[in-house]
PDB file of C-alpha atoms in Angstrom:
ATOM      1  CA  UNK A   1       0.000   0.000   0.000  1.00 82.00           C
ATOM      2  CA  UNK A   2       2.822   2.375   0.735  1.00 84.00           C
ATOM      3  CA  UNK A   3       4.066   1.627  -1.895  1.00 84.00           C
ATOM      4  CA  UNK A   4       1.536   2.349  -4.154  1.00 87.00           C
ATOM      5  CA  UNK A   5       0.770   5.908  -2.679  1.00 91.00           C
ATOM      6  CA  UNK A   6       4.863   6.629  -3.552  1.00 90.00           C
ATOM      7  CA  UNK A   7       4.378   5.866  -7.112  1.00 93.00           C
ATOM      8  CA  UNK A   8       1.005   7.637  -7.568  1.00 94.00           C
ATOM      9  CA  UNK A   9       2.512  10.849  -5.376  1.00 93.00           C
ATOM     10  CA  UNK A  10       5.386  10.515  -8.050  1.00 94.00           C
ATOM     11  CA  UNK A  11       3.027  10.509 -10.935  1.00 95.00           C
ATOM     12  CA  UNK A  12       1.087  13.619  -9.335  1.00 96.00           C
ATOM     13  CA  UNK A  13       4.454  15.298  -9.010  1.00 96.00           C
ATOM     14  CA  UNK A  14       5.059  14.953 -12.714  1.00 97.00           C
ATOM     15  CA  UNK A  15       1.749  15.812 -13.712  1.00 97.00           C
ATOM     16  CA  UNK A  16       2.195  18.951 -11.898  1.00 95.00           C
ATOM     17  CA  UNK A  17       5.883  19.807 -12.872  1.00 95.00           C
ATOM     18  CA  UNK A  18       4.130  19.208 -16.598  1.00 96.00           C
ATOM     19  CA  UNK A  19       1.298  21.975 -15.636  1.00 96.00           C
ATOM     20  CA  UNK A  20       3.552  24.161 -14.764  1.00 95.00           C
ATOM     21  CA  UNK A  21       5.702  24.406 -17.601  1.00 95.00           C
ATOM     22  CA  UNK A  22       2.097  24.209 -19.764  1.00 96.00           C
ATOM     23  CA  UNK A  23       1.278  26.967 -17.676  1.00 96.00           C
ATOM     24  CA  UNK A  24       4.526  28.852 -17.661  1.00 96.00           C
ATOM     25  CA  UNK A  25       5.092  28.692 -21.382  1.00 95.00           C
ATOM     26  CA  UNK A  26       1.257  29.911 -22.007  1.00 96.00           C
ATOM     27  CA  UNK A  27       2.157  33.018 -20.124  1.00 96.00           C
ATOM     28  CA  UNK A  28       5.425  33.475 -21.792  1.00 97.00           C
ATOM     29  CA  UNK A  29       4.394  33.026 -25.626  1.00 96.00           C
ATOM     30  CA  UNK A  30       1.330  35.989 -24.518  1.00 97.00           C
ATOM     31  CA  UNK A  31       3.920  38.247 -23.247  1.00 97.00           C
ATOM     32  CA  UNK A  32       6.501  38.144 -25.950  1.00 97.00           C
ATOM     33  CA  UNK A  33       3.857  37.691 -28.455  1.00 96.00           C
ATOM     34  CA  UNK A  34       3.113  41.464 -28.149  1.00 94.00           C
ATOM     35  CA  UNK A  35       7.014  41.692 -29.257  1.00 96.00           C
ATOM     36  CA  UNK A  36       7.057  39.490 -32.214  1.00 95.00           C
ATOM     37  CA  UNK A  37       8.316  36.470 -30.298  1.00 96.00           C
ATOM     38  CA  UNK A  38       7.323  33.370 -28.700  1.00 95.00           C
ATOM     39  CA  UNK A  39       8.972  31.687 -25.981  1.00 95.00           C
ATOM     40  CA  UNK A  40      11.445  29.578 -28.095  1.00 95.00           C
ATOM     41  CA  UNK A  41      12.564  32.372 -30.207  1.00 96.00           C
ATOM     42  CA  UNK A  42      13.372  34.675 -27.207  1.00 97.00           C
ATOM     43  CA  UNK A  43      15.302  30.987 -25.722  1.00 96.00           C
ATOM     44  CA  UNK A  44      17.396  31.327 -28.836  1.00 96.00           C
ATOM     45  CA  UNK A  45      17.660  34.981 -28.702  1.00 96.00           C
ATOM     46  CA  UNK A  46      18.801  34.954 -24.919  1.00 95.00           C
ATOM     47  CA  UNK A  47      21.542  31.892 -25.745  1.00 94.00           C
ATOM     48  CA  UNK A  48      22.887  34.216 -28.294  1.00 94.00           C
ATOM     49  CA  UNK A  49      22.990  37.370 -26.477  1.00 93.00           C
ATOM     50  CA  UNK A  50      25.224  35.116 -23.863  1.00 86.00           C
ATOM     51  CA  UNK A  51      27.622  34.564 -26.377  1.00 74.00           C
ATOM     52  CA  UNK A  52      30.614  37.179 -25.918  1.00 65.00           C
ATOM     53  CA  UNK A  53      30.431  40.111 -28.152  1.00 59.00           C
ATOM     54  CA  UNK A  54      30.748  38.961 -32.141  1.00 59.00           C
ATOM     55  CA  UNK A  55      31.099  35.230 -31.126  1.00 70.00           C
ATOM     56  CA  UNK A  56      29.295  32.850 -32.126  1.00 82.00           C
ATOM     57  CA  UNK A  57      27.541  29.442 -31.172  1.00 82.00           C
ATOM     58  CA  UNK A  58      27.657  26.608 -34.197  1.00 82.00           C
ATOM     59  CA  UNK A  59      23.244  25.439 -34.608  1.00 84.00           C
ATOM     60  CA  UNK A  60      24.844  21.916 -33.050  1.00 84.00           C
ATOM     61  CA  UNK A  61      25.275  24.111 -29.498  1.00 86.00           C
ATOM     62  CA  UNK A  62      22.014  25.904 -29.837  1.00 91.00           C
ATOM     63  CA  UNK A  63      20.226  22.869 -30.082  1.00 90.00           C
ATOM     64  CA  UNK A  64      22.092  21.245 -27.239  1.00 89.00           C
ATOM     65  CA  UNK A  65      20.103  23.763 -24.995  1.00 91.00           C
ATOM     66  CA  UNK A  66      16.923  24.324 -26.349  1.00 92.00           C
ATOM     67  CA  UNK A  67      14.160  21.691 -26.217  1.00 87.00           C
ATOM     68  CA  UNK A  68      13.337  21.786 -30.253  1.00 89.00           C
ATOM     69  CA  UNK A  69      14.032  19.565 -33.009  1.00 88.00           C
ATOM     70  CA  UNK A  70      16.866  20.295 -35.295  1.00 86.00           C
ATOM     71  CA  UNK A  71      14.136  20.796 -37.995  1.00 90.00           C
ATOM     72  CA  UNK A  72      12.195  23.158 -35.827  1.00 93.00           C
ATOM     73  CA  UNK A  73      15.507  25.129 -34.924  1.00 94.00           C
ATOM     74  CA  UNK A  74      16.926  25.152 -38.663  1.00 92.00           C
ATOM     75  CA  UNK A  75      13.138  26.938 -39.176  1.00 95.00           C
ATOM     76  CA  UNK A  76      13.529  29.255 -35.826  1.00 96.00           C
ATOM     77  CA  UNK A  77      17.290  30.371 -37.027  1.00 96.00           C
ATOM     78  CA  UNK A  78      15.850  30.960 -40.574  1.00 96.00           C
ATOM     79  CA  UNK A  79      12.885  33.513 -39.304  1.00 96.00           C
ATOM     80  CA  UNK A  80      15.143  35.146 -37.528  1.00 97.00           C
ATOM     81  CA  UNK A  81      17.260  35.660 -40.005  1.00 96.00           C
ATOM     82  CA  UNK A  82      14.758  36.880 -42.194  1.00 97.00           C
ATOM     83  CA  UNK A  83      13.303  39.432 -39.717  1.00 97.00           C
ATOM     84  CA  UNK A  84      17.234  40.768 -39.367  1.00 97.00           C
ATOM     85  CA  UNK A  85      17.456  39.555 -35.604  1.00 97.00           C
ATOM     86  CA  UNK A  86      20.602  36.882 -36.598  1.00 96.00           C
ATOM     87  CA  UNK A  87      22.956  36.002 -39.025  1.00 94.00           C
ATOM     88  CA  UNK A  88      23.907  32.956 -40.309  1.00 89.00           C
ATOM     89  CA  UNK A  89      27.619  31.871 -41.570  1.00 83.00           C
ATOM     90  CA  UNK A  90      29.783  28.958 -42.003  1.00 74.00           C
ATOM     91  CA  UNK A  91      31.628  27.650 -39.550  1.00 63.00           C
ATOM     92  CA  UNK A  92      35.881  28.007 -39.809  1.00 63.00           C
ATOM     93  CA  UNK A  93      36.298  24.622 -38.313  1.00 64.00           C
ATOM     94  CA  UNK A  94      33.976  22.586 -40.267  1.00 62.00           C
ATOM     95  CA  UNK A  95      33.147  23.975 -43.516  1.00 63.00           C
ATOM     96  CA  UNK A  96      29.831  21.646 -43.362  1.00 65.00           C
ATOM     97  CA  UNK A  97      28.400  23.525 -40.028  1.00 69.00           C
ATOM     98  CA  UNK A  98      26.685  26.551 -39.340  1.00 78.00           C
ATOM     99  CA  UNK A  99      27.386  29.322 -36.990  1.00 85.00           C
ATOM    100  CA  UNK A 100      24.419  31.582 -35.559  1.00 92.00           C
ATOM    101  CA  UNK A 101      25.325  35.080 -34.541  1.00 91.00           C
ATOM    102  CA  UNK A 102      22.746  37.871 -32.796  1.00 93.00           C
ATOM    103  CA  UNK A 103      22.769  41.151 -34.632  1.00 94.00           C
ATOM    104  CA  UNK A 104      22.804  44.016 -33.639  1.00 94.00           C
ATOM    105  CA  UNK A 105      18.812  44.266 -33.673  1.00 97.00           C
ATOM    106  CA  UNK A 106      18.942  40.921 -32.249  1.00 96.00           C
ATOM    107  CA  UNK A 107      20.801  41.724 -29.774  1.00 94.00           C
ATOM    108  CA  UNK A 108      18.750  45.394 -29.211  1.00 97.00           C
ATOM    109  CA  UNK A 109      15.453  43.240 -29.181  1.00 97.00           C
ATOM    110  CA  UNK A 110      16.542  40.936 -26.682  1.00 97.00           C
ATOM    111  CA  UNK A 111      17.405  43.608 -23.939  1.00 96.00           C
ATOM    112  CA  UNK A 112      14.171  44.970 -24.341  1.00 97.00           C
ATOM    113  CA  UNK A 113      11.957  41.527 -24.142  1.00 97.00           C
ATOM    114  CA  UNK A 114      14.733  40.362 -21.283  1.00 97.00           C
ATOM    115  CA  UNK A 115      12.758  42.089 -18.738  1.00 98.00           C
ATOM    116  CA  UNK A 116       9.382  40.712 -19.809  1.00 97.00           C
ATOM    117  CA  UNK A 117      10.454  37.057 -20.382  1.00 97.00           C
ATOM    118  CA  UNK A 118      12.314  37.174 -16.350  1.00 97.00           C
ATOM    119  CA  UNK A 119       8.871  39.243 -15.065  1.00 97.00           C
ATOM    120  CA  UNK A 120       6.627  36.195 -16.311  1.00 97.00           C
ATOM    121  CA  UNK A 121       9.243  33.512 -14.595  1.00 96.00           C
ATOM    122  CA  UNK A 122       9.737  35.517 -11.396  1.00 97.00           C
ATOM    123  CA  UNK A 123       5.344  35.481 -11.552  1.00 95.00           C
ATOM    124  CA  UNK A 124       5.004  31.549 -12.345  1.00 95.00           C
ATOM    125  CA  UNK A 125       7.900  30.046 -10.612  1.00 94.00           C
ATOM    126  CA  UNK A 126       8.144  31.816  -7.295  1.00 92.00           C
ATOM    127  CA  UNK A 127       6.189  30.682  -4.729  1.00 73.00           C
ATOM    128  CA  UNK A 128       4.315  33.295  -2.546  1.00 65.00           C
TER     129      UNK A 128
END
């Protein structure tokens, strides 16, 4: 019996760490939506803006951190791109990779959603 009410407690404690990202990532997508963005592009955009100034992170990297398929991301880098917020190149080590770079309006974007994106985890992640 014990043991049954430990696995179903660990179920409900997955269900609810599930909810809360469903519920966290609602919130975020609204807020950045009135900037253009949704929560994965501002994940992208904030991985970039960590890079040091004028470097770099090869798509492998990105993807490393971000919970998207390499698909999805390849799609995410290209909109970007086309909207002027990063820059594609080729990479100097491996002429067959790709190297992702925040531009300048990237970059100017990014410090003005920052504050929005941290606002709506500080709201759905700390506890009262």
């Amino acid at each position: 019996m014990a043991a049954k009410q430990a696995e179903q407690a660990l179920v409900q404690q997955w269900r609810d760490i599930l909810a809360l990202h469903a519920r966290t990532q609602c919130e975020l997508d609204r807020a950045l939506h009135e900037h253009g963005l949704c929560g994965s592009d501002f994940e992208v955009l904030d991985i970039l803006a960590g890079a040091v100034r004028g470097c770099s992170y090869r798509v492998q990297e990105i993807a490393e951190r971000v919970h998207l398929s390499q698909s999805a991301l390849s799609r995410l880098i290209a909109r970007l791109e086309r909207e002027g917020l990063a820059e594609r190149g080729t990479c100097a080590e491996d002429r067959r990779g790709v190297r992702v770079t925040l531009t300048a309006k990237g970059r100017a974007l990014h410090g003005e959603v920052l504050p929005v994106q941290r606002a709506v985890l500080t709201r759905m992640l700390t506890r009262p």
